[in-house]
Short mmCIF file of C-alpha atoms (C1' of nucleotides) in Angstrom, two decimals:
data_model
loop_
_atom_site.label_atom_id
_atom_site.label_comp_id
_atom_site.label_asym_id
_atom_site.label_seq_id
_atom_site.Cartn_x
_atom_site.Cartn_y
_atom_site.Cartn_z
CA MET A 1 -14.37 6.54 8.83
CA ARG A 2 -12.10 5.14 11.53
CA ALA A 3 -11.39 8.55 12.99
CA LEU A 4 -15.12 9.26 13.04
CA SER A 5 -15.95 6.00 14.80
CA ARG A 6 -13.30 6.68 17.36
CA ALA A 7 -14.59 10.20 18.03
CA ALA A 8 -18.18 8.93 18.24
CA ASP A 9 -17.10 6.28 20.74
CA GLY A 10 -15.68 9.10 22.81
CA GLY A 11 -19.18 10.51 23.01
CA LYS A 12 -18.53 13.42 20.67
CA GLN A 13 -21.01 14.92 18.18
CA VAL A 14 -18.46 16.97 16.32
CA THR A 15 -14.80 16.59 15.43
CA SER A 16 -12.15 18.65 13.66
CA SER A 17 -9.62 18.11 10.91
CA HIS A 18 -6.96 18.49 13.58
CA GLU A 19 -8.41 15.75 15.76
CA MET A 20 -8.96 13.33 12.91
CA GLY A 21 -5.49 13.98 11.55
CA GLU A 22 -3.90 13.38 14.92
CA HIS A 23 -5.60 10.04 15.24
CA LEU A 24 -4.67 8.89 11.75
CA GLY A 25 -1.20 10.38 11.44
CA ILE A 26 -2.29 12.70 8.63
CA SER A 27 -1.98 16.48 8.54
CA PRO A 28 -5.13 18.52 9.19
CA ALA A 29 -4.64 20.27 5.83
CA GLN A 30 -4.68 16.91 4.09
CA ILE A 31 -7.92 15.91 5.77
CA ARG A 32 -9.62 19.16 4.80
CA LYS A 33 -8.31 19.03 1.27
CA ASP A 34 -9.45 15.47 0.68
CA LEU A 35 -12.90 16.08 2.11
CA SER A 36 -13.36 19.35 0.22
CA HIS A 37 -12.81 17.46 -3.01
CA PHE A 38 -16.27 15.95 -2.56
CA GLY A 39 -18.12 18.86 -1.03
CA GLU A 40 -18.34 21.15 1.97
CA PHE A 41 -19.09 19.09 5.01
CA GLY A 42 -17.80 21.26 7.86
CA LYS A 43 -18.62 24.48 9.65
CA GLN A 44 -16.00 27.11 10.31
CA GLY A 45 -15.16 27.50 13.95
CA THR A 46 -16.95 24.27 14.81
CA GLY A 47 -15.66 21.38 12.75
CA TYR A 48 -17.44 18.41 11.22
CA ASN A 49 -20.67 16.87 12.46
CA ILE A 50 -19.72 13.25 12.93
CA GLU A 51 -22.99 11.68 11.92
CA HIS A 52 -23.42 13.87 8.87
CA LEU A 53 -19.85 13.41 7.65
CA SER A 54 -20.12 9.70 8.27
CA GLU A 55 -23.22 9.44 6.09
CA GLN A 56 -21.62 11.46 3.34
CA LEU A 57 -18.48 9.34 3.36
CA ARG A 58 -20.45 6.14 3.21
CA ARG A 59 -22.29 7.44 0.20
CA ILE A 60 -19.08 8.58 -1.49
CA LEU A 61 -17.25 5.34 -0.79
CA GLY A 62 -20.15 3.31 -2.10
CA VAL A 63 -20.29 1.40 1.16
CA GLU A 64 -24.05 1.68 1.26
CA GLN A 65 -24.18 -0.82 -1.51
CA GLU A 66 -22.77 -4.23 -0.71
CA TRP A 67 -20.28 -5.79 -3.09
CA ALA A 68 -20.42 -9.53 -3.66
CA VAL A 69 -16.91 -10.92 -3.59
CA ALA A 70 -15.54 -14.27 -4.79
CA VAL A 71 -12.64 -15.91 -2.97
CA ILE A 72 -10.52 -18.19 -5.12
CA GLY A 73 -8.53 -20.74 -3.16
CA ALA A 74 -9.69 -22.48 0.01
CA GLY A 75 -6.27 -22.98 1.57
CA ALA A 76 -5.10 -21.27 4.74
CA ILE A 77 -5.33 -17.77 3.32
CA GLY A 78 -8.63 -18.33 1.55
CA LYS A 79 -10.14 -19.80 4.68
CA ALA A 80 -8.96 -16.89 6.79
CA ILE A 81 -10.52 -14.46 4.32
CA VAL A 82 -13.84 -16.24 4.30
CA ARG A 83 -13.93 -16.35 8.08
CA TYR A 84 -12.76 -12.76 8.48
CA GLY A 85 -15.44 -10.77 10.26
CA GLY A 86 -14.22 -7.40 9.05
CA PHE A 87 -16.13 -7.27 5.77
CA SER A 88 -19.69 -6.99 6.97
CA GLY A 89 -20.71 -3.43 7.64
CA ARG A 90 -17.90 -2.18 5.46
CA GLY A 91 -19.47 -2.89 2.10
CA PHE A 92 -18.37 -6.41 1.22
CA ARG A 93 -19.78 -9.89 1.46
CA VAL A 94 -18.08 -13.13 0.47
CA ALA A 95 -20.55 -14.62 -1.98
CA ALA A 96 -18.60 -17.65 -3.24
CA VAL A 97 -15.47 -19.70 -2.58
CA PHE A 98 -13.70 -21.79 -5.16
CA ASP A 99 -10.96 -24.42 -5.16
CA ASN A 100 -9.86 -27.10 -7.58
CA ASP A 101 -8.90 -29.67 -4.93
CA PRO A 102 -11.57 -32.45 -4.89
CA GLY A 103 -10.83 -32.89 -1.20
CA LYS A 104 -12.02 -29.37 -0.53
CA ILE A 105 -14.89 -29.07 -2.99
CA GLY A 106 -18.22 -29.62 -1.28
CA ARG A 107 -16.99 -28.76 2.19
CA SER A 108 -18.23 -25.67 3.93
CA ILE A 109 -16.40 -22.67 5.31
CA ASN A 110 -18.57 -20.35 7.33
CA GLN A 111 -21.68 -22.01 5.92
CA LEU A 112 -20.44 -21.36 2.40
CA GLU A 113 -19.88 -24.36 0.16
CA VAL A 114 -16.56 -24.60 -1.61
CA LEU A 115 -17.26 -24.84 -5.34
CA SER A 116 -15.20 -26.32 -8.12
CA THR A 117 -13.35 -23.75 -10.19
CA GLU A 118 -15.19 -25.22 -13.14
CA ARG A 119 -18.26 -23.45 -11.90
CA LEU A 120 -16.47 -20.13 -11.61
CA GLY A 121 -17.84 -18.45 -14.71
CA SER A 122 -21.46 -19.40 -14.22
CA THR A 123 -21.46 -18.63 -10.52
CA VAL A 124 -19.83 -15.24 -10.96
CA ARG A 125 -22.50 -14.30 -13.46
CA GLN A 126 -25.40 -15.68 -11.42
CA ARG A 127 -24.35 -14.04 -8.17
CA GLU A 128 -23.39 -10.77 -9.86
CA ILE A 129 -19.84 -10.85 -8.57
CA ARG A 130 -17.62 -8.04 -9.80
CA VAL A 131 -14.78 -8.38 -7.30
CA ALA A 132 -12.48 -11.31 -6.50
CA MET A 133 -9.83 -12.08 -3.93
CA LEU A 134 -7.15 -14.39 -5.23
CA ALA A 135 -5.60 -16.76 -2.71
CA VAL A 136 -4.11 -19.53 -4.84
CA PRO A 137 -0.50 -20.70 -5.20
CA ALA A 138 1.75 -18.48 -7.32
CA GLU A 139 1.89 -20.99 -10.18
CA ALA A 140 -1.88 -21.04 -10.56
CA ALA A 141 -2.48 -17.32 -10.21
CA GLN A 142 -2.17 -16.15 -13.81
CA ARG A 143 -4.35 -18.96 -15.12
CA VAL A 144 -7.09 -18.18 -12.62
CA VAL A 145 -6.91 -14.48 -13.39
CA GLU A 146 -7.67 -15.19 -16.99
CA LYS A 147 -10.73 -17.18 -16.01
CA LEU A 148 -11.86 -14.39 -13.72
CA VAL A 149 -11.49 -11.72 -16.36
CA GLU A 150 -13.31 -13.88 -18.85
CA ALA A 151 -16.15 -14.31 -16.37
CA GLY A 152 -16.45 -10.53 -16.14
CA VAL A 153 -14.72 -9.81 -12.84
CA GLU A 154 -13.54 -6.18 -12.81
CA ALA A 155 -11.39 -5.93 -9.69
CA ILE A 156 -8.94 -8.44 -8.23
CA LEU A 157 -7.18 -8.34 -4.90
CA ASN A 158 -4.16 -10.57 -5.30
CA TYR A 159 -2.66 -12.45 -2.35
CA ALA A 160 -0.39 -14.60 -4.50
CA PRO A 161 3.23 -13.49 -4.55
CA VAL A 162 3.40 -12.83 -8.31
CA SER A 163 2.69 -9.94 -10.62
CA LEU A 164 -0.41 -10.48 -12.67
CA ILE A 165 -1.02 -9.46 -16.23
CA VAL A 166 -4.54 -8.24 -16.92
CA PRO A 167 -6.27 -6.20 -19.57
CA SER A 168 -6.27 -2.59 -18.39
CA PRO A 169 -9.96 -2.08 -17.60
CA VAL A 170 -9.53 -4.59 -14.74
CA TYR A 171 -8.19 -3.22 -11.47
CA VAL A 172 -5.61 -5.25 -9.60
CA ARG A 173 -4.14 -4.62 -6.18
CA HIS A 174 -1.59 -6.73 -4.45
CA ILE A 175 -1.34 -7.72 -0.81
CA ASP A 176 2.09 -9.13 -0.10
CA PRO A 177 3.16 -9.28 3.53
CA VAL A 178 6.76 -9.90 2.58
CA ILE A 179 6.96 -6.65 0.66
CA ALA A 180 5.32 -4.81 3.54
CA LEU A 181 7.84 -6.33 5.96
CA GLN A 182 10.73 -5.47 3.67
CA HIS A 183 9.60 -1.86 3.55
CA MET A 184 10.21 -1.73 7.27
CA THR A 185 13.25 -3.94 7.69
CA TYR A 186 15.03 -2.04 4.97
CA TYR A 187 15.25 0.83 7.43
CA LEU A 188 15.96 -1.42 10.40
CA ALA A 189 18.95 -2.88 8.57
CA GLN A 190 20.50 0.58 8.43
CA LYS A 191 20.56 0.98 12.19
CA PRO A 192 22.14 -1.31 14.82
CA ALA A 193 20.08 -4.01 16.55
CA MET B 1 13.42 -9.40 -7.70
CA ARG B 2 10.26 -10.79 -9.25
CA ALA B 3 11.11 -9.45 -12.66
CA LEU B 4 14.58 -10.97 -12.37
CA SER B 5 13.24 -14.38 -11.36
CA ARG B 6 10.85 -14.31 -14.24
CA ALA B 7 13.57 -13.40 -16.74
CA ALA B 8 15.88 -16.07 -15.31
CA ASP B 9 13.10 -18.67 -15.65
CA GLY B 10 12.90 -17.69 -19.29
CA GLY B 11 16.51 -18.79 -19.63
CA LYS B 12 17.94 -15.30 -19.94
CA GLN B 13 21.31 -14.09 -18.57
CA VAL B 14 20.63 -10.43 -19.09
CA THR B 15 17.57 -8.20 -18.94
CA SER B 16 16.79 -4.54 -19.54
CA SER B 17 14.96 -1.78 -17.71
CA HIS B 18 12.38 -1.94 -20.45
CA GLU B 19 11.72 -5.64 -19.98
CA MET B 20 11.55 -5.44 -16.20
CA GLY B 21 9.28 -2.43 -16.36
CA GLU B 22 6.94 -4.13 -18.77
CA HIS B 23 6.57 -7.11 -16.49
CA LEU B 24 5.95 -5.01 -13.39
CA GLY B 25 3.89 -2.20 -14.85
CA ILE B 26 6.58 0.38 -14.07
CA SER B 27 8.26 2.75 -16.52
CA PRO B 28 11.78 1.86 -17.66
CA ALA B 29 12.99 5.28 -16.44
CA GLN B 30 11.68 4.48 -12.98
CA ILE B 31 13.50 1.18 -12.88
CA ARG B 32 16.80 2.77 -13.90
CA LYS B 33 16.38 5.66 -11.50
CA ASP B 34 15.64 3.43 -8.53
CA LEU B 35 18.52 1.10 -9.25
CA SER B 36 20.98 3.92 -9.88
CA HIS B 37 20.26 5.24 -6.41
CA PHE B 38 22.25 2.32 -5.04
CA GLY B 39 24.97 2.01 -7.66
CA GLU B 40 25.69 1.27 -11.28
CA PHE B 41 24.61 -2.25 -12.04
CA GLY B 42 24.04 -2.19 -15.78
CA LYS B 43 26.00 -1.97 -19.00
CA GLN B 44 25.03 0.45 -21.75
CA GLY B 45 23.76 -1.26 -24.83
CA THR B 46 23.44 -4.57 -23.00
CA GLY B 47 21.29 -4.21 -19.91
CA TYR B 48 21.58 -5.79 -16.50
CA ASN B 49 23.22 -9.12 -15.71
CA ILE B 50 20.47 -10.99 -13.91
CA GLU B 51 22.62 -12.89 -11.47
CA HIS B 52 24.74 -9.90 -10.57
CA LEU B 53 21.78 -7.55 -10.12
CA SER B 54 19.97 -10.19 -8.12
CA GLU B 55 22.88 -10.50 -5.70
CA GLN B 56 23.18 -6.75 -5.34
CA LEU B 57 19.47 -6.38 -4.63
CA ARG B 58 19.52 -9.11 -2.04
CA ARG B 59 22.36 -7.34 -0.30
CA ILE B 60 20.60 -3.97 -0.46
CA LEU B 61 17.27 -5.32 0.74
CA GLY B 62 18.94 -7.11 3.63
CA VAL B 63 17.38 -10.37 2.52
CA GLU B 64 20.61 -12.21 3.07
CA GLN B 65 20.03 -11.89 6.76
CA GLU B 66 16.94 -13.60 8.09
CA TRP B 67 14.58 -11.66 10.30
CA ALA B 68 12.90 -13.45 13.20
CA VAL B 69 9.24 -12.46 13.29
CA ALA B 70 6.66 -12.85 16.03
CA VAL B 71 3.02 -13.47 15.16
CA ILE B 72 0.53 -12.26 17.75
CA GLY B 73 -2.84 -13.95 17.58
CA ALA B 74 -3.45 -17.57 16.63
CA GLY B 75 -6.88 -17.10 15.09
CA ALA B 76 -7.65 -17.64 11.42
CA ILE B 77 -5.36 -14.86 10.21
CA GLY B 78 -2.52 -15.71 12.59
CA LYS B 79 -2.70 -19.35 11.58
CA ALA B 80 -2.63 -18.49 7.89
CA ILE B 81 0.43 -16.33 8.46
CA VAL B 82 2.30 -19.02 10.35
CA ARG B 83 1.50 -21.60 7.70
CA TYR B 84 2.28 -19.26 4.82
CA GLY B 85 5.16 -20.65 2.81
CA GLY B 86 6.14 -17.37 1.22
CA PHE B 87 8.47 -16.11 3.93
CA SER B 88 11.34 -18.57 3.65
CA GLY B 89 13.86 -17.56 1.05
CA ARG B 90 12.62 -13.99 1.21
CA GLY B 91 14.29 -13.00 4.47
CA PHE B 92 11.75 -13.82 7.16
CA ARG B 93 11.09 -16.66 9.57
CA VAL B 94 8.23 -16.95 12.03
CA ALA B 95 10.04 -17.45 15.32
CA ALA B 96 7.14 -17.32 17.78
CA VAL B 97 3.34 -17.30 17.96
CA PHE B 98 1.34 -15.88 20.83
CA ASP B 99 -2.27 -15.94 21.94
CA ASN B 100 -4.07 -15.29 25.20
CA ASP B 101 -6.74 -17.96 24.75
CA PRO B 102 -5.98 -20.90 27.11
CA GLY B 103 -7.60 -23.18 24.54
CA LYS B 104 -4.93 -22.27 22.03
CA ILE B 105 -1.87 -21.95 24.22
CA GLY B 106 0.26 -25.08 24.07
CA ARG B 107 -1.07 -26.24 20.74
CA SER B 108 1.19 -26.28 17.72
CA ILE B 109 0.89 -24.58 14.37
CA ASN B 110 3.44 -25.70 11.86
CA GLN B 111 5.50 -27.31 14.62
CA LEU B 112 5.56 -24.02 16.50
CA GLU B 113 4.03 -23.95 19.96
CA VAL B 114 1.52 -21.21 20.69
CA LEU B 115 2.78 -19.27 23.70
CA SER B 116 0.89 -17.24 26.25
CA THR B 117 1.12 -13.50 25.66
CA GLU B 118 2.53 -13.32 29.15
CA ARG B 119 5.73 -14.73 27.76
CA LEU B 120 5.89 -12.15 25.01
CA GLY B 121 8.54 -9.89 26.48
CA SER B 122 10.95 -12.59 27.52
CA THR B 123 10.56 -14.58 24.31
CA VAL B 124 11.04 -11.56 22.07
CA ARG B 125 14.27 -10.77 23.87
CA GLN B 126 15.54 -14.36 23.91
CA ARG B 127 14.81 -15.04 20.25
CA GLU B 128 16.05 -11.60 19.15
CA ILE B 129 12.78 -10.70 17.49
CA ARG B 130 12.63 -7.19 16.07
CA VAL B 131 9.56 -7.54 13.87
CA ALA B 132 5.99 -8.51 14.70
CA MET B 133 2.84 -9.27 12.76
CA LEU B 134 -0.30 -8.34 14.63
CA ALA B 135 -3.34 -10.52 14.00
CA VAL B 136 -5.54 -9.91 17.03
CA PRO B 137 -9.06 -8.47 17.28
CA ALA B 138 -9.34 -4.71 16.89
CA GLU B 139 -10.13 -4.17 20.57
CA ALA B 140 -6.95 -5.88 21.70
CA ALA B 141 -4.60 -4.34 19.16
CA GLN B 142 -3.50 -1.17 20.94
CA ARG B 143 -2.84 -3.00 24.18
CA VAL B 144 -0.70 -5.61 22.45
CA VAL B 145 1.20 -2.95 20.55
CA GLU B 146 2.24 -1.38 23.81
CA LYS B 147 3.56 -4.70 25.05
CA LEU B 148 5.45 -5.22 21.81
CA VAL B 149 7.07 -1.81 21.91
CA GLU B 150 8.01 -2.31 25.53
CA ALA B 151 9.62 -5.63 24.61
CA GLY B 152 11.75 -3.82 22.06
CA VAL B 153 9.97 -4.69 18.80
CA GLU B 154 10.84 -2.09 16.18
CA ALA B 155 8.53 -2.87 13.27
CA ILE B 156 4.89 -3.98 13.33
CA LEU B 157 2.77 -5.20 10.46
CA ASN B 158 -0.80 -4.62 11.53
CA TYR B 159 -3.64 -6.83 10.29
CA ALA B 160 -6.17 -5.47 12.78
CA PRO B 161 -8.60 -2.96 11.31
CA VAL B 162 -7.61 -0.06 13.58
CA SER B 163 -5.04 2.71 13.52
CA LEU B 164 -2.30 2.14 16.04
CA ILE B 165 -0.51 4.74 18.08
CA VAL B 166 3.18 4.06 18.56
CA PRO B 167 6.23 6.05 19.54
CA SER B 168 7.81 7.29 16.32
CA PRO B 169 10.97 5.17 16.20
CA VAL B 170 8.74 2.13 15.68
CA TYR B 171 7.62 1.43 12.12
CA VAL B 172 4.04 0.40 11.51
CA ARG B 173 2.41 -0.72 8.32
CA HIS B 174 -1.16 -1.71 7.87
CA ILE B 175 -2.66 -4.51 5.82
CA ASP B 176 -6.38 -4.01 5.49
CA PRO B 177 -8.12 -5.93 2.71
CA VAL B 178 -11.23 -3.79 3.03
CA ILE B 179 -9.31 -0.62 2.27
CA ALA B 180 -7.62 -2.32 -0.68
CA LEU B 181 -11.02 -3.44 -1.99
CA GLN B 182 -12.49 0.01 -1.50
CA HIS B 183 -9.67 1.54 -3.52
CA MET B 184 -10.91 -0.52 -6.44
CA THR B 185 -14.67 -0.45 -5.94
CA TYR B 186 -14.59 3.31 -5.56
CA TYR B 187 -13.84 3.41 -9.27
CA LEU B 188 -16.24 0.58 -10.12
CA ALA B 189 -19.05 2.49 -8.47
CA GLN B 190 -18.54 5.32 -10.96
CA LYS B 191 -19.20 3.13 -13.94
CA PRO B 192 -22.24 0.95 -14.73
CA ALA B 193 -22.31 -2.72 -13.79
"C1'" DT C 1 -16.46 40.37 20.37
"C1'" DA C 2 -12.68 36.70 20.64
"C1'" DG C 3 -11.48 32.17 19.48
"C1'" DA C 4 -11.71 28.37 16.57
"C1'" DT C 5 -11.89 26.06 12.39
"C1'" DT C 6 -13.20 25.62 7.69
"C1'" DG C 7 -12.28 25.65 2.47
"C1'" DT C 8 -9.01 27.24 -0.70
"C1'" DT C 9 -5.03 29.52 -2.69
"C1'" DA C 10 -0.24 29.71 -3.29
"C1'" DA C 11 4.18 27.79 -2.13
"C1'" DT C 12 6.77 23.91 -1.41
"C1'" DC C 13 8.24 19.53 -1.87
"C1'" DG C 14 9.00 15.15 -3.96
"C1'" DA C 15 8.23 11.77 -7.47
"C1'" DT C 16 7.89 10.55 -12.28
"C1'" DT C 17 9.00 10.95 -16.96
"C1'" DA C 18 11.30 12.50 -21.14
"C1'" DA C 19 15.34 13.11 -23.30
"C1'" DC C 20 20.05 12.47 -24.33
"C1'" DA C 21 25.13 12.08 -23.94
"C1'" DA C 22 27.99 8.29 -22.88
"C1'" DT C 23 29.31 3.93 -24.14
"C1'" DC C 24 28.98 -1.06 -24.66
"C1'" DT D 1 30.17 1.34 -37.50
"C1'" DA D 2 25.08 0.96 -36.16
"C1'" DG D 3 21.96 -0.25 -32.68
"C1'" DA D 4 20.79 -0.67 -28.02
"C1'" DT D 5 20.64 0.64 -23.43
"C1'" DT D 6 22.47 2.73 -19.44
"C1'" DG D 7 22.81 6.61 -15.81
"C1'" DT D 8 21.59 11.22 -15.19
"C1'" DT D 9 19.86 15.84 -16.05
"C1'" DA D 10 16.10 18.79 -16.76
"C1'" DA D 11 11.19 19.20 -17.30
"C1'" DT D 12 6.88 17.89 -15.85
"C1'" DC D 13 3.53 16.45 -12.99
"C1'" DG D 14 1.09 15.73 -8.80
"C1'" DA D 15 0.75 15.70 -3.86
"C1'" DT D 16 1.42 17.95 0.52
"C1'" DT D 17 1.71 21.78 3.45
"C1'" DA D 18 1.45 26.55 5.03
"C1'" DA D 19 -1.17 30.35 5.36
"C1'" DC D 20 -5.18 33.05 5.52
"C1'" DA D 21 -9.71 35.18 4.43
"C1'" DA D 22 -14.25 33.80 5.52
"C1'" DT D 23 -17.30 32.81 9.00
"C1'" DC D 24 -19.49 30.15 12.68
#
DNA sequence: TAGATTGTTAATCGATTAACAATC
DNA sequence: TAGATTGTTAATCGATTAACAATC
C-alpha cells in the first residue's frame, strides 16, 4: 500500500514489482509471489495498475471495514495512541479508552471520555470492539488481559514490557521499543564507535 | 531475560529450556539452540543457573553499556518515548530531544530540554549518540533521516508511517502499530464476529 | 517485432524441530 | 543407579530467490 501511494504521488498509473520492491527493500520476486497468492493483478510487460491493485489490497486486508479498537491505559503511551492520526483511513478507529485512576476517569482525550476499567466488559460488548491496545504498567498487564479476553476481545497489541499468557484463539502481538533497539545495537556493539 | 526475571521472582536459582520456552511461547529446542550459539551456559540434568545466564546474556546483548539515544519529534509520540520508564536498566538512555516547532523548543520533558533540530548534528556528536528514535510526521521523516545519517547516527527506530531510504551501513527498524494490528485483523476478518 | 514484466516452477537458503548421546 | 536436561546433529519445514515460459 505504501509503495502504491508513493507511485501514485509520482503521478504514475502503473507500477512494477521491481519499482515497488526497490522502494520497500523487498525483492521483486517476493512482491510478485505475495501478490499472486491472492490472485492475478498484473499484466505481463506492463506491470500493475495502481488503482486496481490498491482496491484489491484494501479488500484483502479488510481495510474497507473499520475495526473498533479499545485502548487500555490513559498514561503517556495510551494518550499518544489515542491522539495518533495514523489510524483513520487505514482501517482502525479508537472507540474507547480505559483507565483505573480516578484522576483520569471522566477526562477527555481527543473528545473521547476516559472510562473506568469497571465498564470494560459492557463497553466492549456494546461498541462491538474485537481489538485492544494495551498500554498499562507491566504489573497490571496480565490482569487486564484476562478481563479483555473475558469480554470477548480477540486481538491484543501489547505495549507493556511483559509476555502475556492468553488462550490460543486470541492473537497477541508485542510492541517493545527496547527489543527493537537491542536488535540494532547488538550489531553496533560488534563494530567500533 | 524476561523468562529469567520471572523465574527469579518465583524464588528459583535454576531454570530449564522447557520452562523458559513455556513462558515465552518458544520451543525448548529453540531456546537451547539460540543460547548454544554463544556458549555453553547450562548443565545437563540440571538446567541453567539463572544468575549466571543472566550475566552472560547481559554481556552478549551489550546491555551493560548504556546507549545514548536521541528522540526526534516532541509531539505525542516523542513525549511518550521520553517519559517512558522502560529504557533505564535495559541499556538505553534518552540523551536529547529535538523538534523544529518554536513553541516546543526550550521547554522541558522529563527534565530534558527540547532542542532545535538545527542543533542536531553538533549535539549528536557531543553527546556521542549513535541511536535515534524518529517520531516526526511522515512528510518530515526522510529529511530528518538524512540529517541523522549525516550526523553519524548508525541506527534508527522509525515511528513514522513511511519507508525510509538510508545508506546500507545504517540500521533501520520500523514500529507501526497499524501494521501490527493488520497482522491480527487479517485473520479475524476470515472468521465470523 | 523487440522489450518488458508477469506468474510460477524449481533451486536455494535458512530456520525450526525432533531426536539422542553425553552427562550431571 | 535412574531421571532429567543439556548441546548438537540430522531431518523437516517454510521462506526466498533465480530463472523462464507466457504474453502484453
